[in-house]
């Protein structure tokens, strides 16, 4: 009845026939992108709740007899409300899960070569989503305006200032002047609740549109089955109703996990940190920024030189050039690894059958994980020199061992195939 009413006005049946009958692959790794999507939806819903209570200002106000910044006071008061603290924790945990699932989703796409023609563009859109999601986490960091937030943001401030030629301009644009200053919190609030979510919604929409147009890749094991049946349709289940029911159940399960974790594991308990004070020590950022933080710690503090009037400092190398280079390498992957032939490559590859790319991914992954460990160099009592040697040894070993093993495996596999033939 309701459907009929809307259908007569909006021709919903056409939409249903065109989009909702499309097929979704049944392999569970295709749910990784959905985890990122669902975490984002949870972030928006909990963010709206927090937005009603948050005060984006650093003017000093009284809280339990002490003078503290208004932003800090508003978050402490949120934690005291019924449901306030749990919603703030759900928001923070959803952000963690979103970033983690983006990384695992990216790894799925990388290791199965799902970035090849025609999906190069969606790979680039995905990279944009990754960078902007990191921006969302970064701008959210500062908002509670605790000791933790301000030290983490000040590292980024010095990185922004270190960009040759345009560093001052970038820091004025992002931090609204010096940091800390009265303008930074309102500027970050605007970026966190308005600019970045809009960009994310737009890019996620584009990512999904391209996906609907190009369809998913399919596991290689489907190839023979489809050729035998002479079918062109993707093997899987229709979006409506099967996949929708699976996705919704999956979302409820994910929510259950997030709420469970948020109930027992506090994140960023600002009451323990307190508001910023002049002698605040530098604190380690959350895990997803540790790669850059660890890299910064490895660079000798006196390493600086100038090129065409622009100063290159350790902050420029660790905080600007290294992340830019890493993203560039990721962006080039679909254009360097095109696979066999020039046609469309709609089947996923088995990672075990691609020794070079798989071992490159494993070596690169170990390198990045070791940089996270470098973020804890002081705790481990390691010098930058020793840590650098460990990083080179671990990533080279991971790369060469996995490459050798995969080559041997493939030699054996080819031999068996020839025997069978
Ligand atoms: C907010 C972040 C992201 C969201 C919400 C998202 C969502 C999705 C979803 C739901 C799918 C379909 C299911 C699947 O293949 O898992 C997908 C596919 C895809 N994503 Fe993402 N994604 C995000 C980030 C990324 C990143 C960082 C990359 C890579 C750099 C990427 C590259 C791709 C590609 C190439 C496909 C097509 C894969 C195929 O057909 O096998 N995405 N994404």
Coordinates of N, CA, C and O and ligand atoms in Angstrom, one line a residue, residues 24 29-34 36-37 98 102 105-106 108-109 114-115 119 122-123 126-127 129-130 133 200 204 207-208 211 215-217 348, ligand 1:
X24 N 25.3 -9.5 -5.6 CA 26.4 -9.2 -4.7 C 27.1 -10.5 -4.5 O 26.5 -11.6 -4.2
X29 N 34.8 -11.8 2.3 CA 35.8 -10.6 2.3 C 35.1 -9.4 1.6 O 35.6 -8.3 1.7
X30 N 34.0 -9.6 0.9 CA 33.4 -8.5 0.2 C 32.6 -7.7 1.3 O 32.0 -6.7 0.9
X31 N 32.5 -8.2 2.5 CA 31.8 -7.4 3.5 C 32.7 -6.4 4.2 O 32.3 -5.6 5.0
X32 N 34.0 -6.4 3.9 CA 35.0 -5.5 4.5 C 34.6 -4.1 4.2 O 34.7 -3.2 5.1
X33 N 34.3 -3.8 2.9 CA 33.9 -2.4 2.6 C 32.7 -2.0 3.3 O 32.5 -0.9 3.7
X34 N 31.8 -3.0 3.5 CA 30.6 -2.7 4.3 C 30.8 -2.3 5.7 O 30.1 -1.5 6.3
X36 N 33.4 -0.7 6.8 CA 33.8 0.8 6.7 C 32.5 1.6 6.6 O 32.4 2.7 7.2
X37 N 31.6 1.2 5.7 CA 30.4 2.0 5.4 C 29.5 2.1 6.7 O 29.1 3.2 7.1
X98 N 36.4 2.0 11.6 CA 36.3 2.4 10.2 C 37.7 2.5 9.6 O 37.9 1.9 8.5
X102 N 39.0 0.0 6.7 CA 39.5 0.6 5.4 C 40.8 -0.1 5.0 O 41.0 -0.5 3.9
X105 N 40.2 -3.7 4.0 CA 39.5 -3.7 2.7 C 40.5 -3.4 1.6 O 40.6 -4.0 0.5
X106 N 41.4 -2.4 1.8 CA 42.4 -2.0 0.9 C 43.3 -3.2 0.6 O 43.7 -3.5 -0.5
X108 N 42.6 -6.4 0.9 CA 41.8 -7.4 0.1 C 41.9 -7.0 -1.3 O 42.2 -7.8 -2.2
X109 N 41.6 -5.7 -1.6 CA 41.6 -5.3 -3.0 C 43.1 -5.4 -3.6 O 43.2 -5.9 -4.7
X114 N 42.2 -6.6 -7.4 CA 40.9 -6.1 -7.8 C 41.0 -4.7 -8.3 O 40.0 -4.1 -8.6
X115 N 42.2 -4.1 -8.3 CA 42.3 -2.7 -8.8 C 42.6 -2.6 -10.3 O 42.7 -1.5 -10.8
X119 N 39.0 -1.0 -12.8 CA 38.7 -0.5 -11.4 C 39.8 0.5 -10.9 O 39.8 0.8 -9.7
X122 N 38.3 3.5 -9.3 CA 37.7 3.3 -7.9 C 38.8 3.1 -6.9 O 38.6 3.4 -5.7
X123 N 39.9 2.5 -7.3 CA 41.1 2.4 -6.4 C 41.5 3.8 -6.0 O 41.8 4.1 -4.8
X126 N 39.1 5.3 -3.7 CA 39.3 4.6 -2.4 C 40.4 5.2 -1.6 O 40.3 5.5 -0.4
X127 N 41.5 5.5 -2.3 CA 42.7 6.2 -1.6 C 42.3 7.5 -1.1 O 42.7 7.9 0.0
X129 N 39.3 8.3 -0.1 CA 38.5 8.0 1.1 C 39.4 7.7 2.3 O 39.1 8.2 3.4
X130 N 40.4 7.0 2.1 CA 41.3 6.7 3.2 C 41.9 8.0 3.8 O 41.9 8.2 5.0
X133 N 39.4 10.1 5.6 CA 39.0 9.4 6.8 C 40.0 9.7 7.9 O 39.7 9.9 9.1
X200 N 33.3 13.0 2.5 CA 33.2 11.5 2.6 C 31.9 11.0 2.0 O 31.9 10.0 1.2
X204 N 32.0 8.5 -1.0 CA 31.5 7.2 -0.8 C 30.4 6.9 -1.9 O 30.4 5.9 -2.5
X207 N 32.2 6.2 -5.1 CA 32.8 4.8 -4.9 C 31.7 3.8 -5.2 O 31.9 2.8 -6.0
X208 N 30.5 4.0 -4.7 CA 29.4 3.0 -4.8 C 28.8 3.1 -6.3 O 28.5 2.0 -6.8
X211 N 31.1 1.3 -8.5 CA 31.0 -0.1 -8.2 C 29.7 -0.7 -8.8 O 29.8 -1.8 -9.5
X215 N 30.3 -3.4 -11.5 CA 30.0 -4.6 -10.8 C 31.3 -5.0 -10.0 O 32.4 -4.6 -10.2
X216 N 31.0 -6.0 -9.1 CA 32.2 -6.5 -8.2 C 33.1 -7.3 -9.1 O 32.6 -7.9 -10.1
X217 N 34.3 -7.5 -8.6 CA 35.1 -8.6 -9.2 C 34.5 -9.9 -8.7 O 33.7 -9.9 -7.8
X348 N 39.1 -12.0 -9.6 CA 40.2 -11.7 -8.6 C 41.3 -12.8 -8.8 O 41.0 -13.8 -9.3
Ligands
LIG1 C1 35.4 5.0 3.6 C2 36.1 4.1 3.0 C3 35.6 3.0 2.1 C4 34.3 2.5 2.0 C5 33.0 2.9 2.8 C6 34.3 1.5 0.9 C7 33.3 0.7 0.5 C8 33.3 -0.3 -0.4 C9 32.3 -1.3 -0.6 C10 31.0 -1.5 0.2 C11 32.7 -2.1 -1.7 C12 32.0 -3.3 -2.2 C13 32.3 -4.5 -1.3 C14 33.8 -4.9 -1.3 O1 34.4 -5.1 -2.3 O2 34.3 -5.0 -0.2 C15 34.0 -1.5 -2.2 C16 34.7 -2.0 -3.3 C17 35.9 -1.5 -3.7 N1 36.7 -0.6 -3.0 FE1 36.2 0.4 -1.3 N2 35.6 1.5 0.4 C18 36.4 2.4 1.1 C19 37.7 2.6 0.9 C20 38.5 2.0 -0.1 C21 39.9 2.1 -0.3 C22 40.9 2.8 0.7 C23 40.3 1.4 -1.4 C24 41.6 1.3 -2.1 C25 42.6 2.2 -2.1 C26 39.1 1.0 -2.1 C27 39.0 0.3 -3.3 C28 37.9 -0.4 -3.7 C29 37.8 -1.1 -5.0 C30 38.8 -1.2 -6.1 C31 36.6 -1.8 -5.0 C32 36.0 -2.8 -6.0 C33 36.5 -4.2 -5.6 C34 36.0 -5.3 -6.4 O3 35.1 -5.1 -7.2 O4 36.4 -6.4 -6.1 N3 38.0 1.3 -1.2 N4 34.3 -0.5 -1.4

